[in-house]
Every structure is written in C-alpha cells, then in structure tokens.
Tab-separated table of C-alpha atoms in Angstrom:
chain	number	residue	atom	x	y	z
A	29	MET	CA	-15.258	-33.969	-9.075
A	30	VAL	CA	-12.967	-36.094	-11.103
A	31	THR	CA	-12.257	-34.814	-14.554
A	32	LEU	CA	-8.529	-35.233	-14.098
A	33	GLY	CA	-6.608	-36.290	-17.164
A	34	GLU	CA	-7.534	-34.360	-20.236
A	35	ARG	CA	-5.943	-31.107	-19.113
A	36	ALA	CA	-3.853	-32.226	-16.150
A	37	GLY	CA	-0.435	-32.519	-17.761
A	38	ARG	CA	-0.701	-29.278	-19.648
A	39	ARG	CA	-0.977	-26.940	-16.712
A	40	ALA	CA	0.274	-28.362	-13.444
A	41	GLY	CA	3.877	-28.222	-12.309
A	42	PRO	CA	6.434	-25.504	-11.730
A	43	ALA	CA	7.418	-25.371	-15.401
A	44	GLY	CA	3.918	-24.111	-16.214
A	45	ALA	CA	4.745	-20.721	-14.703
A	46	LYS	CA	2.851	-18.310	-16.905
A	47	ARG	CA	1.986	-15.195	-14.993
A	48	THR	CA	3.064	-13.327	-11.887
A	49	PRO	CA	1.105	-14.886	-9.042
A	50	SER	CA	-1.638	-12.653	-7.668
A	51	VAL	CA	-0.193	-13.222	-4.191
A	52	LEU	CA	3.007	-11.409	-5.281
A	53	LEU	CA	1.008	-8.537	-6.758
A	54	LYS	CA	-0.848	-8.293	-3.461
A	55	TYR	CA	2.489	-7.888	-1.651
A	56	VAL	CA	3.274	-5.012	-4.026
A	57	MET	CA	-0.093	-3.455	-3.227
A	58	ALA	CA	0.445	-3.900	0.503
A	59	VAL	CA	3.982	-2.419	0.566
A	60	SER	CA	3.129	0.540	-1.685
A	61	GLY	CA	-0.080	1.108	0.267
A	62	ALA	CA	1.853	1.075	3.545
A	63	ILE	CA	4.305	3.700	2.223
A	64	MET	CA	1.444	5.981	1.192
A	65	LEU	CA	-0.400	5.382	4.474
A	66	LEU	CA	2.674	6.353	6.523
A	67	TYR	CA	2.972	9.522	4.462
A	68	LEU	CA	-0.728	10.226	4.968
A	69	ILE	CA	-0.354	9.981	8.746
A	70	ALA	CA	2.636	12.364	8.723
A	71	HIS	CA	0.750	14.726	6.390
A	72	MET	CA	-2.299	14.764	8.653
A	73	ILE	CA	-0.215	15.520	11.760
A	74	GLY	CA	1.641	18.277	9.862
A	75	ASN	CA	-1.698	19.845	8.858
A	76	LEU	CA	-2.626	20.304	12.502
A	77	LYS	CA	0.104	22.961	12.767
A	78	ILE	CA	-2.484	25.334	11.319
A	79	PHE	CA	-4.212	25.434	14.708
A	80	PHE	CA	-1.062	27.011	16.184
A	81	GLY	CA	-1.257	30.004	13.870
A	82	ALA	CA	-0.040	31.150	10.453
A	83	GLU	CA	3.568	31.430	11.507
A	84	SER	CA	3.658	27.898	12.908
A	85	ILE	CA	2.535	26.117	9.732
A	86	ASP	CA	4.421	28.414	7.354
A	87	LYS	CA	7.614	27.853	9.323
A	88	TYR	CA	6.967	24.104	9.338
A	89	ALA	CA	6.533	24.132	5.530
A	90	HIS	CA	9.758	26.108	5.198
A	91	TRP	CA	11.582	23.697	7.507
A	92	LEU	CA	10.486	20.734	5.340
A	93	ARG	CA	12.275	22.399	2.439
A	94	THR	CA	15.482	23.105	4.315
A	95	ILE	CA	16.108	19.790	6.121
A	96	GLY	CA	19.728	18.762	5.651
A	97	GLU	CA	20.917	22.203	4.601
A	98	PRO	CA	23.578	23.275	4.016
A	99	ALA	CA	25.005	19.767	3.508
A	100	LEU	CA	22.184	18.969	1.089
A	101	PRO	CA	20.610	21.279	-1.489
A	102	GLU	CA	17.194	22.804	-0.835
A	103	GLU	CA	14.174	20.470	-0.976
A	104	THR	CA	16.354	17.313	-1.086
A	105	LEU	CA	14.277	15.375	1.419
A	106	LEU	CA	11.057	16.675	-0.107
A	107	TRP	CA	12.023	15.372	-3.534
A	108	ILE	CA	13.115	12.009	-2.126
A	109	ILE	CA	9.687	11.700	-0.514
A	110	ARG	CA	7.966	12.779	-3.731
A	111	VAL	CA	9.858	10.225	-5.842
A	112	VAL	CA	9.204	7.401	-3.369
A	113	LEU	CA	5.505	8.315	-3.240
A	114	ALA	CA	5.275	8.508	-7.029
A	115	LEU	CA	6.881	5.068	-7.371
A	116	ALA	CA	4.563	3.656	-4.712
A	117	LEU	CA	1.556	5.168	-6.481
A	118	VAL	CA	2.553	3.734	-9.866
A	119	ALA	CA	3.202	0.284	-8.351
A	120	HIS	CA	-0.105	0.420	-6.442
A	121	ILE	CA	-2.174	1.409	-9.479
A	122	ALA	CA	-0.391	-0.967	-11.876
A	123	SER	CA	-0.961	-3.963	-9.570
A	124	ALA	CA	-4.558	-2.909	-8.984
A	125	VAL	CA	-5.218	-2.717	-12.734
A	126	ILE	CA	-3.704	-6.173	-13.368
A	127	LEU	CA	-5.614	-7.727	-10.449
A	128	THR	CA	-8.882	-6.073	-11.485
A	129	ARG	CA	-8.509	-7.391	-15.037
A	130	ARG	CA	-7.847	-10.870	-13.668
A	131	ALA	CA	-10.872	-10.624	-11.416
A	132	HIS	CA	-13.119	-9.688	-14.336
A	133	LYS	CA	-11.740	-12.545	-16.422
A	134	ALA	CA	-12.211	-14.959	-13.520
A	135	ARG	CA	-15.957	-14.152	-13.430
A	136	PRO	CA	-16.894	-13.651	-17.086
A	137	VAL	CA	-20.608	-14.293	-16.544
A	138	LYS	CA	-22.289	-12.320	-13.748
A	139	TYR	CA	-24.961	-13.740	-11.492
A	140	ALA	CA	-28.499	-12.815	-12.464
A	141	TYR	CA	-29.254	-12.370	-8.768
A	142	ARG	CA	-26.567	-11.882	-6.115
A	143	PRO	CA	-27.287	-9.585	-3.182
A	144	PRO	CA	-24.311	-8.316	-1.137
A	145	VAL	CA	-23.744	-10.786	1.667
A	146	LYS	CA	-20.664	-10.057	3.748
A	147	GLY	CA	-18.315	-7.670	1.972
A	148	SER	CA	-18.208	-4.346	3.809
A	149	TYR	CA	-18.968	-1.126	1.917
A	150	ALA	CA	-15.263	-0.303	2.208
A	151	ALA	CA	-14.228	-3.625	0.629
A	152	ARG	CA	-16.705	-3.295	-2.225
A	153	THR	CA	-15.642	0.248	-3.153
A	154	MET	CA	-11.852	-0.223	-3.156
A	155	ARG	CA	-11.503	0.040	-6.930
A	156	TRP	CA	-13.763	2.997	-7.752
A	157	GLY	CA	-12.896	4.579	-4.412
A	158	GLY	CA	-9.238	4.363	-5.421
A	159	VAL	CA	-9.986	6.097	-8.727
A	160	ILE	CA	-11.805	8.908	-6.883
A	161	VAL	CA	-8.903	9.319	-4.442
A	162	PHE	CA	-6.432	9.436	-7.345
A	163	LEU	CA	-8.409	12.159	-9.156
A	164	PHE	CA	-8.569	14.086	-5.891
A	165	VAL	CA	-4.787	13.807	-5.414
A	166	VAL	CA	-4.250	15.311	-8.877
A	167	TYR	CA	-6.541	18.236	-8.018
A	168	HIS	CA	-5.011	18.564	-4.546
A	169	LEU	CA	-1.465	18.868	-5.976
A	170	LEU	CA	-2.598	21.547	-8.444
A	171	ASP	CA	-4.417	23.322	-5.622
A	172	LEU	CA	-2.074	23.340	-2.643
A	173	THR	CA	1.318	22.203	-3.962
A	174	THR	CA	1.704	24.137	-7.224
A	175	GLY	CA	-0.969	26.700	-6.323
A	176	THR	CA	-2.327	26.704	-9.882
A	177	LEU	CA	-5.970	26.206	-8.884
A	178	ASN	CA	-5.705	28.035	-5.559
A	179	PRO	CA	-7.346	31.476	-5.280
A	180	HIS	CA	-4.345	32.758	-3.287
A	181	GLY	CA	-1.681	30.426	-4.611
A	182	VAL	CA	1.512	31.892	-3.182
A	183	GLN	CA	4.373	29.441	-2.506
A	184	GLY	CA	5.324	29.328	1.160
A	185	GLU	CA	2.178	31.092	2.389
A	186	VAL	CA	0.525	27.854	3.442
A	187	HIS	CA	-1.865	29.395	5.941
A	188	ALA	CA	-3.146	32.044	3.521
A	189	ASN	CA	-3.547	29.465	0.741
A	190	VAL	CA	-5.584	27.149	2.956
A	191	VAL	CA	-7.802	29.931	4.307
A	192	ALA	CA	-8.476	31.197	0.784
A	193	ASP	CA	-9.124	27.651	-0.427
A	194	PHE	CA	-11.808	26.758	2.104
A	195	ALA	CA	-13.515	30.170	2.237
A	196	PRO	CA	-17.287	29.820	2.827
A	197	GLY	CA	-17.990	31.113	-0.680
A	198	ARG	CA	-16.085	28.122	-2.091
A	199	TRP	CA	-18.256	25.569	-0.271
A	200	TYR	CA	-18.124	23.231	-3.274
A	201	VAL	CA	-14.334	22.887	-2.835
A	202	THR	CA	-14.781	22.035	0.825
A	203	LEU	CA	-17.514	19.535	-0.075
A	204	PHE	CA	-15.317	17.816	-2.669
A	205	TYR	CA	-12.418	17.784	-0.217
A	206	ALA	CA	-14.611	16.262	2.499
A	207	LEU	CA	-15.982	13.553	0.194
A	208	ALA	CA	-12.478	12.708	-1.029
A	209	VAL	CA	-11.137	12.470	2.527
A	210	ILE	CA	-14.027	10.171	3.475
A	211	ALA	CA	-13.206	8.050	0.409
A	212	VAL	CA	-9.620	7.869	1.686
A	213	GLY	CA	-10.990	6.750	5.051
A	214	PHE	CA	-12.947	3.872	3.505
A	215	HIS	CA	-9.928	2.923	1.389
A	216	VAL	CA	-7.682	2.854	4.461
A	217	ARG	CA	-10.272	1.014	6.555
A	218	HIS	CA	-10.217	-1.994	4.214
A	219	GLY	CA	-6.717	-1.491	2.808
A	220	LEU	CA	-4.875	-1.512	6.126
A	221	TRP	CA	-6.517	-4.707	7.309
A	222	SER	CA	-6.241	-6.330	3.906
A	223	GLY	CA	-2.524	-5.461	3.796
A	224	LEU	CA	-1.957	-7.077	7.183
A	225	GLN	CA	-3.783	-10.168	5.967
A	226	THR	CA	-1.659	-10.155	2.805
A	227	PHE	CA	1.476	-10.237	4.922
A	228	GLY	CA	0.084	-13.101	6.936
A	229	ARG	CA	-0.145	-10.985	10.093
A	230	SER	CA	-3.785	-11.892	10.649
A	231	SER	CA	-4.962	-14.970	12.522
A	232	ALA	CA	-8.286	-16.140	13.906
A	233	ALA	CA	-7.324	-14.623	17.264
A	234	THR	CA	-6.152	-11.246	15.945
A	235	GLN	CA	-8.478	-10.709	12.977
A	236	HIS	CA	-11.090	-8.634	14.816
A	237	THR	CA	-8.456	-6.605	16.666
A	238	LEU	CA	-6.656	-5.788	13.411
A	239	GLN	CA	-9.926	-4.788	11.760
A	240	ALA	CA	-10.668	-2.510	14.715
A	241	VAL	CA	-7.175	-0.968	14.463
A	242	ALA	CA	-7.748	-0.305	10.754
A	243	LEU	CA	-11.063	1.382	11.558
A	244	VAL	CA	-9.488	3.569	14.259
A	245	VAL	CA	-6.625	4.631	11.950
A	246	ALA	CA	-9.148	5.465	9.208
A	247	VAL	CA	-11.364	7.498	11.556
A	248	VAL	CA	-8.396	9.392	13.049
A	249	LEU	CA	-7.156	10.236	9.536
A	250	VAL	CA	-10.576	11.449	8.378
A	251	VAL	CA	-11.163	13.558	11.508
A	252	GLY	CA	-7.645	14.997	11.360
A	253	PHE	CA	-7.872	15.936	7.692
A	254	LEU	CA	-11.419	17.318	7.955
A	255	SER	CA	-10.630	19.416	11.017
A	256	VAL	CA	-8.715	21.930	8.862
A	257	PRO	CA	-11.372	22.872	6.236
A	258	PHE	CA	-14.120	22.882	8.864
A	259	ALA	CA	-12.035	25.106	11.119
A	260	VAL	CA	-11.670	27.544	8.205
A	261	LEU	CA	-15.367	27.261	7.342
A	262	THR	CA	-16.434	28.043	10.914
A	263	GLY	CA	-13.914	30.836	11.300
A	264	LEU	CA	-11.810	29.047	13.902
A	265	VAL	CA	-8.831	29.452	11.590
A	266	ALA	CA	-8.798	32.753	9.695
B	28	MET	CA	-46.028	-25.990	-0.301
B	29	ARG	CA	-45.854	-24.289	-3.677
B	30	LEU	CA	-42.577	-22.895	-5.018
B	31	ASN	CA	-41.709	-20.892	-8.116
B	32	LEU	CA	-38.271	-21.734	-9.447
B	33	ARG	CA	-36.169	-19.721	-11.894
B	34	ILE	CA	-33.532	-22.172	-13.055
B	35	TRP	CA	-30.532	-21.596	-15.314
B	36	ARG	CA	-30.883	-23.835	-18.375
B	37	GLN	CA	-27.946	-24.259	-20.724
B	38	ASP	CA	-27.694	-27.038	-23.319
B	39	GLY	CA	-23.913	-27.266	-23.334
B	40	PRO	CA	-20.660	-25.380	-22.785
B	41	ASN	CA	-21.191	-23.279	-25.901
B	42	ASP	CA	-24.888	-22.556	-25.427
B	43	LYS	CA	-25.748	-19.070	-24.184
B	44	GLY	CA	-28.196	-20.269	-21.566
B	45	LYS	CA	-31.057	-18.473	-19.795
B	46	LEU	CA	-33.226	-18.526	-16.700
B	47	ILE	CA	-36.489	-20.455	-17.151
B	48	GLY	CA	-39.413	-20.402	-14.726
B	49	TYR	CA	-40.960	-23.591	-13.279
B	50	ARG	CA	-43.654	-24.211	-10.691
B	51	VAL	CA	-43.575	-27.054	-8.183
B	52	ASP	CA	-46.955	-27.463	-6.467
B	53	ASP	CA	-46.288	-30.545	-4.364
B	54	ALA	CA	-43.107	-29.561	-2.500
B	55	ASP	CA	-42.827	-30.574	1.137
B	56	GLU	CA	-40.993	-28.577	3.780
B	57	ASP	CA	-39.130	-31.712	4.905
B	58	MET	CA	-37.649	-32.203	1.445
B	59	SER	CA	-34.034	-31.347	0.819
B	60	PHE	CA	-33.308	-28.887	-1.944
B	61	LEU	CA	-32.015	-31.671	-4.182
B	62	GLU	CA	-35.209	-33.639	-3.590
B	63	LEU	CA	-37.135	-30.605	-4.781
B	64	LEU	CA	-35.164	-30.779	-8.038
B	65	ASP	CA	-35.777	-34.558	-8.177
B	66	VAL	CA	-39.523	-33.934	-7.948
B	67	LEU	CA	-39.315	-31.262	-10.633
B	68	ASN	CA	-37.263	-33.566	-12.872
B	69	GLU	CA	-39.752	-36.451	-12.514
B	70	LYS	CA	-42.464	-34.095	-13.678
B	71	LEU	CA	-40.325	-32.807	-16.551
B	72	ILE	CA	-39.541	-36.358	-17.690
B	73	LEU	CA	-43.241	-37.341	-17.584
B	74	ASP	CA	-44.028	-34.257	-19.656
B	75	GLY	CA	-41.366	-35.299	-22.178
B	76	ASP	CA	-39.091	-32.362	-21.293
B	77	GLU	CA	-35.362	-32.425	-20.611
B	78	PRO	CA	-34.652	-32.753	-16.839
B	79	VAL	CA	-32.481	-30.163	-15.075
B	80	ALA	CA	-28.865	-31.376	-14.845
B	81	PHE	CA	-27.247	-30.871	-11.430
B	82	ASP	CA	-24.331	-32.407	-9.525
B	83	HIS	CA	-24.980	-34.566	-6.475
B	84	ASP	CA	-23.468	-37.600	-4.815
B	85	CYS	CA	-23.454	-38.464	-1.118
B	86	ARG	CA	-26.393	-36.236	-0.110
B	87	GLU	CA	-25.058	-36.123	3.425
B	88	GLY	CA	-22.950	-32.987	3.182
B	89	ILE	CA	-19.471	-34.483	3.013
B	90	CYS	CA	-18.557	-35.124	-0.624
B	91	GLY	CA	-18.552	-31.643	-2.147
B	92	ALA	CA	-20.402	-32.673	-5.296
B	93	CYS	CA	-23.521	-30.544	-4.966
B	94	SER	CA	-23.142	-26.967	-5.975
B	95	MET	CA	-25.507	-24.323	-7.391
B	96	VAL	CA	-26.185	-20.777	-6.271
B	97	ILE	CA	-29.584	-20.428	-4.604
B	98	ASN	CA	-31.021	-16.921	-4.329
B	99	GLY	CA	-27.578	-15.470	-4.914
B	100	GLN	CA	-25.778	-17.570	-2.322
B	101	PRO	CA	-23.676	-20.681	-3.000
B	102	HIS	CA	-25.449	-23.636	-1.319
B	103	GLY	CA	-28.316	-21.298	-0.414
B	104	PRO	CA	-29.104	-19.068	2.543
B	105	GLN	CA	-28.546	-21.540	5.396
B	106	LYS	CA	-25.213	-21.076	7.199
B	107	ALA	CA	-22.708	-23.972	7.179
B	108	THR	CA	-24.992	-26.117	5.018
B	109	THR	CA	-24.484	-27.786	1.653
B	110	THR	CA	-27.310	-27.759	-0.910
B	111	CYS	CA	-28.125	-31.407	-0.189
B	112	GLN	CA	-28.596	-30.630	3.520
B	113	LEU	CA	-30.672	-27.519	2.886
B	114	HIS	CA	-34.336	-28.148	3.603
B	115	LEU	CA	-37.368	-26.441	2.161
B	116	ARG	CA	-38.549	-25.366	5.614
B	117	HIS	CA	-36.110	-22.457	5.222
B	118	PHE	CA	-38.258	-21.118	2.364
B	119	HIS	CA	-41.840	-19.938	2.513
B	120	ASP	CA	-44.887	-21.032	0.565
B	121	GLY	CA	-45.175	-19.267	-2.786
B	122	GLU	CA	-41.570	-18.038	-2.736
B	123	THR	CA	-39.691	-17.490	-5.988
B	124	ILE	CA	-36.218	-19.051	-5.852
B	125	THR	CA	-33.474	-18.263	-8.376
B	126	ILE	CA	-31.059	-21.133	-9.049
B	127	GLU	CA	-27.833	-20.567	-11.006
B	128	PRO	CA	-24.620	-22.547	-11.518
B	129	PHE	CA	-21.390	-21.555	-9.754
B	130	ARG	CA	-20.015	-18.707	-11.862
B	131	ALA	CA	-16.277	-18.669	-12.584
B	132	GLY	CA	-14.144	-18.693	-15.713
B	133	ALA	CA	-12.206	-21.614	-14.240
B	134	PHE	CA	-15.486	-23.533	-13.677
B	135	PRO	CA	-17.002	-23.760	-17.176
B	136	VAL	CA	-20.658	-24.774	-17.312
B	137	VAL	CA	-21.067	-28.313	-18.629
B	138	ARG	CA	-24.859	-28.261	-18.672
B	139	ASP	CA	-27.565	-26.399	-16.703
B	140	LEU	CA	-26.290	-26.304	-13.093
B	141	VAL	CA	-23.316	-28.633	-13.632
B	142	VAL	CA	-19.890	-26.967	-13.785
B	143	ASP	CA	-16.487	-28.558	-14.411
B	144	ARG	CA	-14.482	-28.198	-11.191
B	145	GLY	CA	-11.508	-30.107	-12.591
B	146	ALA	CA	-9.375	-27.013	-11.915
B	147	PHE	CA	-9.455	-27.954	-8.210
B	148	ASP	CA	-8.151	-31.445	-9.030
B	149	ARG	CA	-5.281	-29.945	-10.977
B	150	ILE	CA	-4.416	-27.589	-8.090
B	151	ILE	CA	-4.330	-30.593	-5.717
B	152	ALA	CA	-2.220	-32.540	-8.217
B	153	SER	CA	0.300	-29.678	-8.274
B	154	GLY	CA	1.179	-30.099	-4.581
B	155	GLY	CA	-1.784	-30.762	-2.297
B	156	TYR	CA	-0.426	-34.044	-0.954
B	157	ILE	CA	2.459	-35.509	1.016
B	158	SER	CA	4.949	-37.855	-0.632
B	159	ALA	CA	5.164	-40.854	1.659
B	160	PRO	CA	6.076	-44.463	0.960
B	161	THR	CA	2.994	-46.618	1.295
B	162	GLY	CA	2.893	-49.539	3.687
B	163	ALA	CA	1.263	-50.437	6.966
B	164	ALA	CA	-0.336	-47.554	8.811
B	165	PRO	CA	2.040	-46.163	11.472
B	166	ASP	CA	1.091	-46.533	15.124
B	167	ALA	CA	-1.173	-43.856	16.472
B	168	HIS	CA	0.760	-41.177	18.378
B	169	ALA	CA	4.056	-42.341	16.846
B	170	VAL	CA	4.338	-38.746	15.611
B	171	PRO	CA	3.260	-36.338	18.342
B	172	VAL	CA	1.159	-33.367	17.173
B	173	PRO	CA	0.361	-30.582	19.652
B	174	LYS	CA	-3.373	-30.155	20.243
B	175	PRO	CA	-3.718	-26.576	18.864
B	176	GLN	CA	-1.976	-27.550	15.604
B	177	ALA	CA	-4.037	-30.736	15.321
B	178	ASP	CA	-7.235	-28.722	15.810
B	179	ARG	CA	-6.262	-26.109	13.243
B	180	ALA	CA	-5.230	-28.756	10.718
B	181	PHE	CA	-8.545	-30.521	11.267
B	182	THR	CA	-10.564	-27.321	10.831
B	183	ALA	CA	-8.799	-26.694	7.510
B	184	ALA	CA	-9.071	-30.342	6.471
B	185	ALA	CA	-12.859	-30.047	6.737
B	186	CYS	CA	-12.746	-28.423	3.264
B	187	ILE	CA	-14.688	-30.649	0.870
B	188	GLY	CA	-13.469	-28.818	-2.258
B	189	CYS	CA	-16.965	-27.892	-3.393
B	190	GLY	CA	-15.951	-24.521	-4.843
B	191	ALA	CA	-18.498	-22.377	-2.973
B	192	CYS	CA	-15.662	-19.990	-2.051
B	193	VAL	CA	-14.961	-19.371	-5.740
B	194	ALA	CA	-18.662	-18.956	-6.480
B	195	ALA	CA	-19.003	-16.345	-3.712
B	196	CYS	CA	-15.784	-14.431	-4.375
B	197	PRO	CA	-16.259	-11.182	-6.311
B	198	ASN	CA	-12.834	-11.870	-7.900
B	199	GLY	CA	-13.458	-15.532	-8.704
B	200	SER	CA	-10.545	-16.458	-6.446
B	201	ALA	CA	-9.997	-19.901	-4.920
B	202	SER	CA	-7.806	-18.537	-2.120
B	203	LEU	CA	-9.930	-20.040	0.662
B	204	PHE	CA	-9.671	-23.506	-0.892
B	205	LEU	CA	-5.943	-23.007	-1.428
B	206	GLY	CA	-5.449	-21.660	2.097
B	207	ALA	CA	-7.356	-24.612	3.564
B	208	LYS	CA	-5.081	-27.126	1.845
B	209	ILE	CA	-1.909	-25.196	2.744
B	210	THR	CA	-2.973	-24.869	6.395
B	211	HIS	CA	-4.179	-28.460	6.646
B	212	LEU	CA	-0.853	-29.930	5.464
B	213	GLY	CA	1.363	-27.153	6.821
B	214	GLU	CA	0.200	-27.591	10.428
B	215	LEU	CA	1.183	-31.265	10.529
B	216	PRO	CA	4.684	-32.772	10.854
B	217	GLN	CA	4.114	-34.921	7.772
B	218	GLY	CA	3.555	-31.818	5.665
B	219	GLN	CA	6.838	-30.084	6.535
B	220	PRO	CA	9.330	-31.521	3.976
B	221	GLU	CA	7.318	-30.201	1.022
B	222	ARG	CA	5.874	-27.130	2.713
B	223	ASP	CA	7.755	-24.495	0.691
B	224	SER	CA	7.574	-26.156	-2.718
B	225	ARG	CA	3.907	-27.031	-2.134
B	226	VAL	CA	2.751	-23.459	-1.614
B	227	VAL	CA	4.745	-22.121	-4.581
B	228	ARG	CA	3.424	-24.795	-6.950
B	229	MET	CA	-0.167	-24.649	-5.747
B	230	VAL	CA	-0.304	-20.838	-5.964
B	231	GLN	CA	1.070	-21.001	-9.508
B	232	ALA	CA	-1.392	-23.740	-10.480
B	233	HIS	CA	-4.248	-21.690	-8.976
B	234	ASP	CA	-3.301	-18.639	-11.030
B	235	ASP	CA	-2.654	-20.593	-14.218
B	236	GLU	CA	-6.167	-22.014	-13.978
B	237	GLY	CA	-7.490	-18.462	-14.247
B	238	PHE	CA	-8.742	-17.884	-10.707
B	239	GLY	CA	-8.563	-14.251	-9.562
B	240	GLY	CA	-6.639	-12.698	-6.689
B	241	CYS	CA	-7.891	-12.304	-3.119
B	242	THR	CA	-9.118	-8.894	-1.942
B	243	ASN	CA	-9.993	-10.090	1.566
B	244	THR	CA	-13.681	-9.241	1.315
B	245	GLY	CA	-14.511	-12.360	3.340
B	246	GLU	CA	-17.401	-13.504	1.114
B	247	CYS	CA	-15.813	-16.958	0.808
B	248	ALA	CA	-15.728	-17.733	4.512
B	249	VAL	CA	-19.413	-16.786	4.837
B	250	ALA	CA	-20.398	-19.021	1.910
B	251	CYS	CA	-18.243	-21.996	2.984
B	252	PRO	CA	-20.497	-24.898	4.051
B	253	LYS	CA	-17.653	-26.216	6.221
B	254	GLU	CA	-16.923	-22.825	7.854
B	255	ILE	CA	-13.257	-22.665	6.818
B	256	PRO	CA	-12.023	-19.473	8.526
B	257	LEU	CA	-10.593	-16.529	6.579
B	258	ASP	CA	-7.266	-16.715	8.419
B	259	VAL	CA	-6.192	-19.722	6.304
B	260	ILE	CA	-5.642	-17.153	3.528
B	261	SER	CA	-3.353	-15.214	5.857
B	262	GLN	CA	-1.503	-18.483	6.483
B	263	LEU	CA	-1.245	-19.063	2.723
B	264	ASN	CA	0.260	-15.587	2.238
B	265	ARG	CA	2.711	-16.092	5.107
B	266	ASP	CA	3.839	-19.491	3.800
B	267	TYR	CA	4.232	-18.101	0.290
B	268	LEU	CA	6.325	-15.189	1.565
B	269	HIS	CA	8.492	-17.604	3.550
B	270	ALA	CA	8.915	-19.962	0.587
B	271	THR	CA	9.848	-17.236	-1.886
B	272	THR	CA	12.256	-15.387	0.417
B	273	THR	CA	14.160	-18.434	1.697
B	274	ARG	CA	14.416	-20.488	-1.480
B	275	ARG	CA	17.856	-20.856	-3.004
C-alpha cells in the first residue's frame, strides 16, 4: 500500500506531537480505576460487618471517623480517602470522554452490517455501563452517606439506615441497587483485565489466568455487595 | 452456485456512497472471493457498467493488499484467511453477502472497496525500522538470538499490514499493527538501540493519524488473517511505559 510521499513529511516525526497519546490516557484510566477498585474491595468487606449485628457495623463506621484521633481531627482519613476517590473519578471520566470522542472520530462511518464477533458483553458495555455506575454512585451518596434520600437517614446509625433502605416495601430501591452492582461487576470484569493489559502485565501465557482473576474479583464483589440488601429483604438482617 | 451480493459503491472520496445489489449466477465453490468479484466485473464491463474497484496483488495471502469487510468481518468469516484465500465453498448457494470497505477515519475510501492505507506507511516511516549500514549480509548466527525470542519476533513479523485490525476495532485503533511492529523489532538484538525512541515516535504517529485508543476488546486479534496475538499490545504498552519513564 504505497501512497507514501504526499502527506509523509507533514505528520511523521517527534516534532509532530499534537495530542496526548491514547496509551498515556489509558494509563490514567488504569491507575484511577485501580484506586477505585481497591476502595470498592475495602467497602465490600466493611459492609459485611452488618452480619455481626447493629453494634458491630455502627462501631466500625464510628471508628472510620476517629482514626488518628486525637493527633488528627475527626474524619481526617475519611476526607483524604474522599478527595483521592474524587480525583480518581474525575481523571477516569475525563480520560474516558476523550478516548470515546477519539474512537467515534476514528470510525466516522459505521458498518451497514457488523455482528458482534469477539468482544465480551462486559467489554462492549464499558462506556454506558460506566455512566450507569456513575449515576448510581450519585444516588448512593445521597442515600447512605448524606442520608438525604434515606427513609431513616440518621448519621451514625448505619444498620438502621440500611434496614430501612432495603425494606421489602421499597423493592424498587433494592432492584436498582442490584442492577447497579451487577453493572459494577461487568465494569470490573473487563476493567481489571484491561488495566493489567494496559500496564503490560499480560502475556500470551498469563492472559487467560488474568482474565479469570478479573472474573473472580468481579463475582466476589457482586456477591459481597448483594448479600446485604438480600439479607435485609429476607429478614436475615433486621 | 448463485450468490446475491450487496456491494458498497462510491464514486470517489467525496461521494456519499451506498450499497448496491448484484446477482452472480455462475459462481463456483472453488473460486476465491476475489475471483467472484472478477467474474462480476467482467459481466459489468460487458454490460457497459463501471466495474467494482477493489485492492488486490499477490493473491496468495502474503502481501496485505486485499481488504474489504465481508458479512461484517474483515477478510470474511474464515479464520486466519485473507480475502484472496477465502473460497466460495464457505458460503452457501443463494446466500446474500454484504461487502463493505474497511471503515476508519484514517483509511479514507478512494473508490468502492479501495481505501487509502497510507497511514500505515507513515507509522512505519516514523520508526518501524532499524538503522543499519548496508553492505554484505552478516553471517548467519553471528548474532545469537534465543529461540523463544526468535519465535515471538517471527510471530509478530507475520503481520502483513493489511489493516484488518483497524477495520475490526470498535475504536478504529491500529494498536495490534503497532504492537506487532514493536514486538517484532523489540525482541531482536538489532532492534535494541532504537527501542525506546521507536515506540514513542510510532505511538505518536499512530495517534496523529487519527486512529483511536485500545480498549482491549480483542476484536483485532480475531480478525487478523495472520493471527497476531493480543499480547503484542501489552508489549507495546510495557515498552511505552519503559521509554517514557526512563528517558532523560
């Protein structure tokens, strides 16, 4: 395919640096995604405290706010985590928006006929799945962090808030929560493996193992997060 | 056998283009896909119509000239096969086959099924080579290469630069092509002196041409007629990270 010449000099070469390489933006996505994934794992494990009774999880929530006291003011660690997560979220979404725009520009004309061939459901739903997860996070913060949308909504009474939230009469909340958590699972299933590939940690020998690890992490997260609302729904936690 | 073809016809780069239906009644299952188009074109010429423009050269699966997306798959449904090596026995009598050009902003349509893949040439020109003084060929085995590295370099070097990876990628990314070149040269001793600068320049050239970023969906590796594995993209990322964090 030799059409070299007419446009060759204009573009090639290091001086032609025009935009941040997509590979760099992918590193940003991978690092910010890893930060949020680590938080998610800690969050899921913390949630399981609810199975040890109201006192256990309420005390745990209180402890999170008092780490470092009296040397540090109240909620110091919590706010550090919140700021880091917010920065990671902004970086993750900003890179995703830039990369998505580039992808659309790189394929301006769609195929008239192109059935899905290889791409897993998880890989194909990263973008819209990410939007759904983001909307859920906004709702989730208003529900269980600020208490604004929670029927109980008392700061520090974590157990009571959760039980009121997932009461059988509010099945639609539980349903939305479940769908959002499953969306997180799909996002993690592709995102974790994709991040490892982005950092060059994947090889022909390890690719299938890493994909299996990503699947296991995603399933464990989904089961862990769903165990709480379903325990409330079935009366196991009341 | 009889085949119904829906072929993308476009008069030039600025024409809008559309799919037009054709019928070929005298196709043979031993024909290659390009021969099917030859037969159609002979008929079109006899009828005084404009023949379908398509790229082709060696017709033995090694040059990378043939392209086109057949029933939604670059080079058609047969695994590890270029369009010229795809035979009609993989289709059934009376089947309707949709034929489109490779779709990518960086591969503008020249006419019908012909796209300009000059962007690949410019990526190669930006660093996909080794700078070596010319002269007599060195003795074989003068530079020892361990077997696993030689095998991996050879697997990557099988890339014929056809662009099927770009055509298959939902992001219009050429990462598999790029990864193949980086792995091919990076696994060999001769490729080491320029390894860091090569990956930085080629990645920049790739992006400046307007190719998208990789989302690791793996569509490219499935479409690749030379079965370049997905892990060359991991290698590309690793080399790029190394080059950008160690450069002074």
